[in-house]
Amino acid sequence: MDNTLSLDAQTQDSHTDKAKADAKPRVRTDHHLWGTYILLVIVAVIELFSASIQEVTDGNIFMPVLRHGAFILAGLLCMLVLQRINYRYIYNFIPWFVVLCIGLMLAVRVAGTEVNGAMRAIRIAGIPILPAEFMKLGAALGTAWILSRNQEKGRRDVTWKGLWLCMGFTGICGLLLFSQGLSNTIVVVCIIYSMMLIGGVGWKKFLIVCAIGAVVGGAGYIYKTHEKKEVVLTPQQERIITLNKEGSVGAASGRGNVWNDRMEYYKRPNKHLDKFDVEHQQEQLSFIAQAHGGLTGVGIGRSRENARLPLAFSDYIFAIIIEELGLFVGIGILIVYMWILGRSAKLTMLFRHTIAGVMVMGCAFVIVFQALYHMAIVSGVFPVSGQPLPMISKGGISVLATSLAFGVMLSVARHAVRTTDTKAEQKQEQNSLPEDARSVNPVAGAVVQQ
């Protein structure tokens, strides 16, 4: 009798395990990521109307916000679609997305248009596209693809082949971005290096790639900043440069000279005395806006500096936020971005497979590193440069790229199997992944068996 009951129990357990294996994987909505996205959209809508006062014309006062709102809506739709797609299908599309980004970057060199003193945009169907914004996301996803497919078997470590592939990919991304802006290059390099560290590259290998990157990057910077371009300026161009209009400094003297001038100004001990310096004007107006706002701000729509601060609606939007809403709100926005990074890190430690973790962290790095760089520029920690504040700065392509990053994170959080899930679910996910992308997550919080 006991043997019969035992046999029946084993049979029942076997059927239960089979049913779990055949069942659809569970889906989860990550409310933390959704909450941060909604908060950033709210801040963007509130502040962009005030910061876009330079573009407001009689009878058309809402057009700047409506244009940006259209891009936010398009980004939201893209994000809703992406989060419903299983991240395994997004993973298979990554190589094609990277090739598309590289193709757009090359097209800019051939048929690009100038934006703020550098060839940054290409027009498609009359719409200006900034490929650098998509290249940041492409760099993160491409690195995730490489790391997930080059793990040591039986060990939580990236192979030497994977390491050199990451270095080569970093070089390609850096070369494509270098002529368009130093800040974008720095952000992408930081993204890739951070992903290598959390993706299983040991400290010894990581120090090697850091040394190589420092040598190559330093040589490239020295070469670029010593590149001279003799240009004869018309009186009108000289006046534009003096008055700091339209960013003609970069157009006239070449990007290398612009970087060099900015670094020289940044390192100068008495830079506050250079009242007619381009960087001085922008930096001081940003500081004045933040000082005017104080702890609690002067109120929405009551900014005094948005009409004088160049690119207040994009490169210096954080200064306008502090002026109108105060330092406390500014710190709150910083916490929102750090929350994205912290939440992504927590999710990464739960995922069973490497690919899920590096995809989430890569997208988080794309958003957070840009935000930190923007805030560092506005606060005077970094030299003056152009870097948007994700989801908040005016710029439709930046909003779309950021929304795509959120969509990928939500897709992984929704569909990826975690170490706390049943063995049947873990096995099902493993069988659905490509054979060389089934490596165990090197930063998983629990020890799991391959």
Short mmCIF file of C-alpha atoms in Angstrom, two decimals:
data_model
loop_
_atom_site.label_atom_id
_atom_site.label_comp_id
_atom_site.label_asym_id
_atom_site.label_seq_id
_atom_site.Cartn_x
_atom_site.Cartn_y
_atom_site.Cartn_z
CA MET A 1 0.00 0.00 0.00
CA ASP A 2 2.76 2.45 0.96
CA ASN A 3 4.66 1.60 -2.23
CA THR A 4 1.55 2.33 -4.31
CA LEU A 5 1.04 5.73 -2.64
CA SER A 6 4.70 6.59 -3.13
CA LEU A 7 4.49 5.67 -6.81
CA ASP A 8 1.33 7.78 -7.23
CA ALA A 9 3.03 10.77 -5.55
CA GLN A 10 6.06 10.48 -7.82
CA THR A 11 3.81 10.28 -10.86
CA GLN A 12 1.88 13.34 -9.73
CA ASP A 13 5.10 15.30 -9.14
CA SER A 14 6.33 14.30 -12.59
CA HIS A 15 3.12 15.56 -14.19
CA THR A 16 3.35 18.79 -12.19
CA ASP A 17 6.93 19.44 -13.34
CA LYS A 18 5.94 18.71 -16.95
CA ALA A 19 2.99 21.09 -16.68
CA LYS A 20 5.26 23.82 -15.34
CA ALA A 21 7.73 23.22 -18.13
CA ASP A 22 5.00 23.41 -20.76
CA ALA A 23 3.36 26.47 -19.21
CA LYS A 24 4.10 29.94 -20.48
CA PRO A 25 6.90 31.72 -18.59
CA ARG A 26 5.66 34.18 -16.02
CA VAL A 27 5.70 37.88 -16.89
CA ARG A 28 6.42 40.71 -14.47
CA THR A 29 5.85 44.44 -14.73
CA ASP A 30 8.65 46.38 -13.06
CA HIS A 31 6.91 49.29 -11.32
CA HIS A 32 10.20 50.89 -10.28
CA LEU A 33 11.35 51.45 -13.88
CA TRP A 34 7.88 52.56 -14.93
CA GLY A 35 7.71 54.99 -12.02
CA THR A 36 11.04 56.62 -12.85
CA TYR A 37 10.05 56.96 -16.52
CA ILE A 38 6.76 58.67 -15.63
CA LEU A 39 8.49 61.04 -13.18
CA LEU A 40 11.02 62.10 -15.83
CA VAL A 41 8.25 62.70 -18.37
CA ILE A 42 6.34 64.89 -15.89
CA VAL A 43 9.44 67.01 -15.20
CA ALA A 44 10.11 67.28 -18.94
CA VAL A 45 6.63 68.57 -19.75
CA ILE A 46 6.70 71.09 -16.89
CA GLU A 47 10.15 72.50 -17.58
CA LEU A 48 10.33 72.47 -21.34
CA PHE A 49 7.64 75.10 -21.74
CA SER A 50 9.59 77.48 -19.55
CA ALA A 51 13.03 76.63 -20.92
CA SER A 52 11.84 76.89 -24.54
CA ILE A 53 10.88 80.55 -24.22
CA GLN A 54 13.54 81.41 -26.81
CA GLU A 55 11.53 79.51 -29.43
CA VAL A 56 8.10 80.86 -28.51
CA THR A 57 6.44 83.06 -31.14
CA ASP A 58 3.25 85.11 -30.99
CA GLY A 59 0.19 82.94 -31.42
CA ASN A 60 2.23 79.76 -31.18
CA ILE A 61 3.32 79.61 -27.55
CA PHE A 62 2.60 75.91 -27.08
CA MET A 63 4.40 74.65 -30.20
CA PRO A 64 7.76 73.82 -28.46
CA VAL A 65 5.99 71.65 -25.88
CA LEU A 66 3.70 70.06 -28.48
CA ARG A 67 6.66 69.10 -30.65
CA HIS A 68 8.48 67.56 -27.73
CA GLY A 69 5.27 65.94 -26.52
CA ALA A 70 4.88 64.23 -29.89
CA PHE A 71 8.32 62.67 -29.52
CA ILE A 72 7.53 61.63 -25.93
CA LEU A 73 4.34 59.95 -27.16
CA ALA A 74 6.24 58.19 -29.95
CA GLY A 75 8.86 57.05 -27.42
CA LEU A 76 6.13 55.78 -25.09
CA LEU A 77 4.58 53.73 -27.89
CA CYS A 78 7.98 52.25 -28.78
CA MET A 79 8.54 51.38 -25.13
CA LEU A 80 5.11 49.73 -24.79
CA VAL A 81 5.81 47.58 -27.85
CA LEU A 82 9.33 46.62 -26.74
CA GLN A 83 8.33 45.59 -23.24
CA ARG A 84 5.85 43.07 -24.63
CA ILE A 85 8.48 41.47 -26.87
CA ASN A 86 10.49 38.74 -25.19
CA TYR A 87 14.03 39.99 -24.70
CA ARG A 88 15.39 36.89 -26.47
CA TYR A 89 14.04 38.24 -29.78
CA ILE A 90 15.57 41.66 -29.06
CA TYR A 91 18.86 39.88 -28.39
CA ASN A 92 18.77 38.26 -31.84
CA PHE A 93 18.21 41.68 -33.44
CA ILE A 94 21.16 43.36 -31.69
CA PRO A 95 23.75 42.78 -34.48
CA TRP A 96 21.42 44.35 -37.04
CA PHE A 97 20.76 47.33 -34.78
CA VAL A 98 24.51 47.87 -34.30
CA VAL A 99 25.11 47.71 -38.06
CA LEU A 100 22.30 50.25 -38.58
CA CYS A 101 23.85 52.62 -36.02
CA ILE A 102 27.29 52.33 -37.62
CA GLY A 103 25.77 52.91 -41.06
CA LEU A 104 24.05 56.09 -39.86
CA MET A 105 27.28 57.31 -38.26
CA LEU A 106 29.14 56.79 -41.55
CA ALA A 107 26.33 58.50 -43.48
CA VAL A 108 26.78 61.61 -41.33
CA ARG A 109 30.38 61.86 -42.49
CA VAL A 110 29.28 61.72 -46.13
CA ALA A 111 26.01 63.64 -46.20
CA GLY A 112 25.60 65.10 -42.74
CA THR A 113 24.43 68.52 -41.65
CA GLU A 114 26.09 70.75 -39.08
CA VAL A 115 24.66 71.08 -35.57
CA ASN A 116 26.37 73.35 -33.02
CA GLY A 117 29.67 73.41 -34.87
CA ALA A 118 30.04 69.73 -35.83
CA MET A 119 28.67 67.30 -38.41
CA ARG A 120 26.16 65.48 -36.23
CA ALA A 121 22.86 65.08 -38.09
CA ILE A 122 21.50 63.47 -41.20
CA ARG A 123 18.08 64.22 -42.65
CA ILE A 124 15.76 61.31 -43.38
CA ALA A 125 12.37 62.25 -44.87
CA GLY A 126 13.04 65.83 -43.80
CA ILE A 127 13.59 64.86 -40.14
CA PRO A 128 17.05 65.54 -38.66
CA ILE A 129 18.43 62.35 -37.11
CA LEU A 130 21.31 62.41 -34.60
CA PRO A 131 22.91 58.96 -34.98
CA ALA A 132 25.15 59.51 -31.94
CA GLU A 133 22.11 59.13 -29.66
CA PHE A 134 21.35 55.69 -31.11
CA MET A 135 25.06 54.80 -31.20
CA LYS A 136 25.22 55.01 -27.38
CA LEU A 137 22.45 52.42 -27.08
CA GLY A 138 24.00 50.38 -29.89
CA ALA A 139 27.34 50.38 -28.06
CA ALA A 140 25.70 49.08 -24.87
CA LEU A 141 23.68 46.35 -26.60
CA GLY A 142 26.59 45.35 -28.83
CA THR A 143 28.84 44.96 -25.80
CA ALA A 144 26.13 42.89 -24.08
CA TRP A 145 25.97 40.62 -27.13
CA ILE A 146 29.76 40.11 -27.10
CA LEU A 147 30.02 39.51 -23.35
CA SER A 148 27.18 36.98 -23.26
CA ARG A 149 28.72 34.88 -26.04
CA ASN A 150 32.29 34.83 -24.76
CA GLN A 151 32.20 33.39 -21.24
CA GLU A 152 34.67 30.77 -20.02
CA LYS A 153 32.95 27.39 -19.80
CA GLY A 154 32.51 26.35 -16.19
CA ARG A 155 33.81 29.72 -14.96
CA ARG A 156 32.32 33.15 -14.46
CA ASP A 157 34.88 34.95 -16.56
CA VAL A 158 35.09 36.51 -20.03
CA THR A 159 37.45 34.83 -22.49
CA TRP A 160 40.44 36.66 -23.95
CA LYS A 161 38.66 36.57 -27.31
CA GLY A 162 35.69 38.36 -25.78
CA LEU A 163 38.01 40.89 -24.17
CA TRP A 164 39.69 41.79 -27.47
CA LEU A 165 36.35 41.91 -29.25
CA CYS A 166 35.12 44.41 -26.65
CA MET A 167 38.28 46.48 -27.10
CA GLY A 168 37.90 46.46 -30.87
CA PHE A 169 34.24 47.42 -30.60
CA THR A 170 35.18 50.26 -28.24
CA GLY A 171 37.69 51.50 -30.83
CA ILE A 172 35.09 51.45 -33.60
CA CYS A 173 32.54 53.36 -31.52
CA GLY A 174 35.17 55.83 -30.34
CA LEU A 175 36.42 56.58 -33.86
CA LEU A 176 32.90 57.15 -35.14
CA LEU A 177 32.01 59.52 -32.28
CA PHE A 178 35.36 61.27 -31.80
CA SER A 179 34.90 63.91 -34.50
CA GLN A 180 31.36 64.73 -33.38
CA GLY A 181 32.01 65.42 -29.73
CA LEU A 182 34.38 64.42 -27.00
CA SER A 183 31.63 64.09 -24.39
CA ASN A 184 29.76 61.43 -26.39
CA THR A 185 33.00 59.49 -26.81
CA ILE A 186 33.71 59.61 -23.07
CA VAL A 187 30.17 58.47 -22.24
CA VAL A 188 30.34 55.50 -24.63
CA VAL A 189 33.77 54.40 -23.38
CA CYS A 190 32.51 54.57 -19.77
CA ILE A 191 29.45 52.51 -20.73
CA ILE A 192 31.48 49.76 -22.39
CA TYR A 193 34.13 49.61 -19.67
CA SER A 194 31.51 49.45 -16.92
CA MET A 195 29.72 46.65 -18.75
CA MET A 196 32.96 44.70 -19.07
CA LEU A 197 33.46 44.97 -15.34
CA ILE A 198 30.00 43.69 -14.40
CA GLY A 199 29.94 41.23 -17.33
CA GLY A 200 32.69 39.00 -15.96
CA VAL A 201 35.98 40.61 -16.94
CA GLY A 202 38.33 40.01 -14.02
CA TRP A 203 40.29 42.81 -12.41
CA LYS A 204 43.58 41.81 -14.05
CA LYS A 205 42.07 41.84 -17.53
CA PHE A 206 40.17 45.01 -16.73
CA LEU A 207 43.36 46.84 -15.70
CA ILE A 208 44.98 45.75 -18.96
CA VAL A 209 42.16 47.15 -21.07
CA CYS A 210 42.16 50.36 -19.00
CA ALA A 211 45.86 50.84 -19.70
CA ILE A 212 45.40 50.20 -23.41
CA GLY A 213 42.40 52.51 -23.55
CA ALA A 214 44.27 55.29 -21.74
CA VAL A 215 47.20 55.11 -24.17
CA VAL A 216 45.05 54.99 -27.31
CA GLY A 217 42.60 57.61 -26.08
CA GLY A 218 45.34 59.96 -24.94
CA ALA A 219 47.15 59.67 -28.26
CA GLY A 220 43.96 60.37 -30.16
CA TYR A 221 43.13 63.38 -28.02
CA ILE A 222 46.61 64.86 -28.40
CA TYR A 223 46.48 64.38 -32.16
CA LYS A 224 43.03 65.93 -32.46
CA THR A 225 43.71 68.93 -30.24
CA HIS A 226 46.92 69.73 -32.14
CA GLU A 227 45.14 69.57 -35.47
CA LYS A 228 45.10 73.12 -36.81
CA LYS A 229 42.67 74.51 -39.34
CA GLU A 230 43.44 77.93 -40.71
CA VAL A 231 40.16 79.61 -41.59
CA VAL A 232 39.68 83.20 -42.71
CA LEU A 233 36.70 84.65 -40.86
CA THR A 234 34.40 87.32 -42.18
CA PRO A 235 33.58 90.26 -39.89
CA GLN A 236 30.11 88.81 -39.36
CA GLN A 237 31.57 85.46 -38.25
CA GLU A 238 33.92 87.22 -35.83
CA ARG A 239 31.00 89.14 -34.36
CA ILE A 240 28.98 85.93 -33.96
CA ILE A 241 31.87 84.28 -32.14
CA THR A 242 32.31 87.29 -29.86
CA LEU A 243 28.64 87.36 -28.94
CA ASN A 244 28.50 83.60 -28.47
CA LYS A 245 25.74 82.94 -30.99
CA GLU A 246 24.88 79.76 -32.87
CA GLY A 247 27.97 77.85 -31.74
CA SER A 248 30.13 79.12 -34.64
CA VAL A 249 33.34 78.68 -32.68
CA GLY A 250 33.41 75.00 -33.47
CA ALA A 251 32.50 75.55 -37.10
CA ALA A 252 35.25 78.07 -37.62
CA SER A 253 38.16 76.52 -35.86
CA GLY A 254 37.59 72.75 -35.94
CA ARG A 255 36.52 70.42 -33.11
CA GLY A 256 40.07 69.74 -31.97
CA ASN A 257 40.68 73.40 -31.26
CA VAL A 258 37.31 73.67 -29.52
CA TRP A 259 38.20 70.81 -27.14
CA ASN A 260 41.61 72.31 -26.51
CA ASP A 261 40.15 75.75 -25.78
CA ARG A 262 37.59 74.28 -23.41
CA MET A 263 40.20 72.30 -21.50
CA GLU A 264 42.51 75.31 -21.30
CA TYR A 265 39.66 77.41 -19.96
CA TYR A 266 38.68 74.67 -17.48
CA LYS A 267 42.25 74.41 -16.11
CA ARG A 268 42.84 78.18 -15.91
CA PRO A 269 43.00 79.40 -12.27
CA ASN A 270 41.70 82.91 -13.11
CA LYS A 271 39.05 81.89 -15.62
CA HIS A 272 36.39 83.90 -13.80
CA LEU A 273 38.10 87.07 -15.07
CA ASP A 274 37.57 86.17 -18.76
CA LYS A 275 34.29 88.01 -19.12
CA PHE A 276 34.21 87.66 -22.91
CA ASP A 277 35.15 84.00 -23.06
CA VAL A 278 32.47 81.80 -24.65
CA GLU A 279 32.68 79.08 -22.01
CA HIS A 280 32.74 81.69 -19.25
CA GLN A 281 29.45 83.22 -20.43
CA GLN A 282 27.67 79.87 -20.53
CA GLU A 283 29.10 78.65 -17.25
CA GLN A 284 28.40 81.86 -15.35
CA LEU A 285 24.83 82.11 -16.61
CA SER A 286 24.30 78.51 -15.48
CA PHE A 287 25.71 79.32 -12.03
CA ILE A 288 23.57 82.47 -11.79
CA ALA A 289 20.44 80.46 -12.63
CA GLN A 290 21.20 77.91 -9.92
CA ALA A 291 22.03 80.59 -7.33
CA HIS A 292 18.84 82.45 -8.20
CA GLY A 293 16.79 79.31 -7.57
CA GLY A 294 18.25 78.57 -4.15
CA LEU A 295 16.79 75.70 -2.14
CA THR A 296 13.14 75.98 -3.14
CA GLY A 297 13.21 77.78 -6.51
CA VAL A 298 11.46 80.87 -7.84
CA GLY A 299 8.45 79.03 -9.25
CA ILE A 300 7.46 77.34 -12.50
CA GLY A 301 7.66 79.71 -15.46
CA ARG A 302 9.47 82.44 -13.51
CA SER A 303 13.01 81.68 -14.67
CA ARG A 304 15.11 84.77 -15.29
CA GLU A 305 18.02 83.16 -17.09
CA ASN A 306 16.26 80.96 -19.64
CA ALA A 307 16.16 83.82 -22.14
CA ARG A 308 19.90 84.51 -21.79
CA LEU A 309 21.39 81.05 -21.26
CA PRO A 310 22.32 79.43 -24.60
CA LEU A 311 20.57 76.10 -25.21
CA ALA A 312 18.65 76.41 -21.96
CA PHE A 313 16.14 73.88 -23.27
CA SER A 314 18.75 71.15 -23.84
CA ASP A 315 22.38 71.45 -22.69
CA TYR A 316 21.51 73.54 -19.60
CA ILE A 317 18.01 72.35 -18.74
CA PHE A 318 19.15 71.17 -15.29
CA ALA A 319 20.18 74.74 -14.39
CA ILE A 320 16.69 75.98 -15.29
CA ILE A 321 15.12 73.18 -13.23
CA ILE A 322 17.09 74.25 -10.16
CA GLU A 323 16.27 77.92 -10.76
CA GLU A 324 12.54 77.28 -10.97
CA LEU A 325 12.07 74.30 -8.66
CA GLY A 326 15.07 74.61 -6.34
CA LEU A 327 18.01 72.52 -5.21
CA PHE A 328 15.81 70.02 -3.37
CA VAL A 329 13.99 69.07 -6.58
CA GLY A 330 17.32 68.95 -8.41
CA ILE A 331 18.63 66.46 -5.86
CA GLY A 332 15.38 64.53 -6.20
CA ILE A 333 15.92 64.21 -9.97
CA LEU A 334 19.46 62.97 -9.33
CA ILE A 335 18.01 60.35 -6.97
CA VAL A 336 15.56 59.25 -9.70
CA TYR A 337 18.42 58.54 -12.09
CA MET A 338 20.40 56.74 -9.41
CA TRP A 339 17.27 54.74 -8.61
CA ILE A 340 17.27 53.50 -12.21
CA LEU A 341 20.85 52.31 -11.78
CA GLY A 342 20.19 50.73 -8.39
CA ARG A 343 17.04 48.98 -9.55
CA SER A 344 18.84 47.64 -12.63
CA ALA A 345 21.68 46.36 -10.44
CA LYS A 346 19.21 44.56 -8.18
CA LEU A 347 17.50 42.95 -11.17
CA THR A 348 20.86 41.92 -12.61
CA MET A 349 21.72 40.00 -9.45
CA LEU A 350 18.48 38.03 -9.81
CA PHE A 351 18.79 36.96 -13.45
CA ARG A 352 20.09 33.49 -14.15
CA HIS A 353 21.79 34.19 -17.48
CA THR A 354 24.49 36.71 -18.36
CA ILE A 355 22.66 38.15 -21.35
CA ALA A 356 19.70 39.38 -19.28
CA GLY A 357 21.93 41.11 -16.73
CA VAL A 358 24.25 42.87 -19.18
CA MET A 359 21.36 44.06 -21.35
CA VAL A 360 19.64 45.69 -18.37
CA MET A 361 22.81 47.23 -16.96
CA GLY A 362 23.96 48.44 -20.37
CA CYS A 363 20.71 50.35 -20.95
CA ALA A 364 20.84 51.74 -17.40
CA PHE A 365 24.41 52.96 -17.98
CA VAL A 366 23.30 54.71 -21.18
CA ILE A 367 20.65 56.69 -19.29
CA VAL A 368 22.45 57.36 -16.01
CA PHE A 369 25.92 58.20 -17.36
CA GLN A 370 24.43 60.82 -19.68
CA ALA A 371 22.47 62.31 -16.79
CA LEU A 372 25.50 62.45 -14.49
CA TYR A 373 27.65 63.98 -17.24
CA HIS A 374 24.99 66.64 -17.92
CA MET A 375 24.71 67.53 -14.23
CA ALA A 376 28.50 67.64 -13.87
CA ILE A 377 28.75 70.13 -16.76
CA VAL A 378 25.97 72.34 -15.41
CA SER A 379 27.50 72.37 -11.90
CA GLY A 380 31.00 73.16 -13.22
CA VAL A 381 32.59 69.83 -12.27
CA PHE A 382 33.30 68.97 -15.95
CA PRO A 383 34.32 71.33 -18.77
CA VAL A 384 31.58 72.97 -20.83
CA SER A 385 30.18 70.58 -23.42
CA GLY A 386 26.90 69.40 -24.89
CA GLN A 387 25.18 66.41 -23.29
CA PRO A 388 21.38 66.08 -22.98
CA LEU A 389 19.57 65.21 -19.78
CA PRO A 390 17.76 61.96 -20.73
CA MET A 391 13.98 62.30 -21.24
CA ILE A 392 14.04 65.93 -20.05
CA SER A 393 16.25 67.87 -22.49
CA LYS A 394 14.53 69.01 -25.67
CA GLY A 395 15.51 66.81 -28.58
CA GLY A 396 13.25 64.22 -30.14
CA ILE A 397 15.93 61.72 -31.12
CA SER A 398 17.37 61.72 -27.60
CA VAL A 399 13.90 61.03 -26.19
CA LEU A 400 13.35 58.16 -28.64
CA ALA A 401 16.74 56.59 -27.86
CA THR A 402 16.11 56.86 -24.11
CA SER A 403 12.64 55.35 -24.50
CA LEU A 404 14.12 52.44 -26.45
CA ALA A 405 16.58 51.87 -23.59
CA PHE A 406 13.70 51.84 -21.10
CA GLY A 407 11.78 49.46 -23.37
CA VAL A 408 14.66 46.98 -23.46
CA MET A 409 15.02 47.10 -19.66
CA LEU A 410 11.30 46.54 -19.16
CA SER A 411 11.33 43.65 -21.64
CA VAL A 412 14.14 41.90 -19.77
CA ALA A 413 12.56 42.58 -16.37
CA ARG A 414 9.22 41.27 -17.67
CA HIS A 415 10.37 38.06 -19.36
CA ALA A 416 13.79 37.00 -18.02
CA VAL A 417 13.92 33.99 -15.71
CA ARG A 418 15.45 34.54 -12.29
CA THR A 419 17.43 32.34 -9.95
CA THR A 420 14.42 32.21 -7.62
CA ASP A 421 12.17 30.72 -10.32
CA THR A 422 11.53 26.99 -10.68
CA LYS A 423 14.09 24.71 -12.28
CA ALA A 424 11.60 23.98 -15.04
CA GLU A 425 11.39 27.68 -15.94
CA GLN A 426 15.16 28.05 -15.82
CA LYS A 427 15.59 25.05 -18.08
CA GLN A 428 13.00 26.36 -20.50
CA GLU A 429 14.78 29.71 -20.84
CA GLN A 430 18.16 28.06 -21.24
CA ASN A 431 16.89 25.87 -24.09
CA SER A 432 15.38 28.90 -25.84
CA LEU A 433 18.68 30.85 -25.87
CA PRO A 434 21.43 30.32 -28.47
CA GLU A 435 23.89 27.71 -27.28
CA ASP A 436 26.77 30.15 -26.88
CA ALA A 437 24.61 32.64 -24.96
CA ARG A 438 23.61 30.33 -22.11
CA SER A 439 26.35 31.34 -19.70
CA VAL A 440 25.50 31.78 -16.03
CA ASN A 441 25.24 35.36 -14.82
CA PRO A 442 28.62 36.22 -13.19
CA VAL A 443 27.01 38.60 -10.65
CA ALA A 444 23.98 36.47 -9.77
CA GLY A 445 23.09 36.66 -6.10
CA ALA A 446 22.62 32.90 -5.84
CA VAL A 447 24.88 30.07 -6.95
CA VAL A 448 23.16 28.17 -9.73
CA GLN A 449 24.16 25.12 -11.68
CA GLN A 450 24.63 25.25 -15.45
#
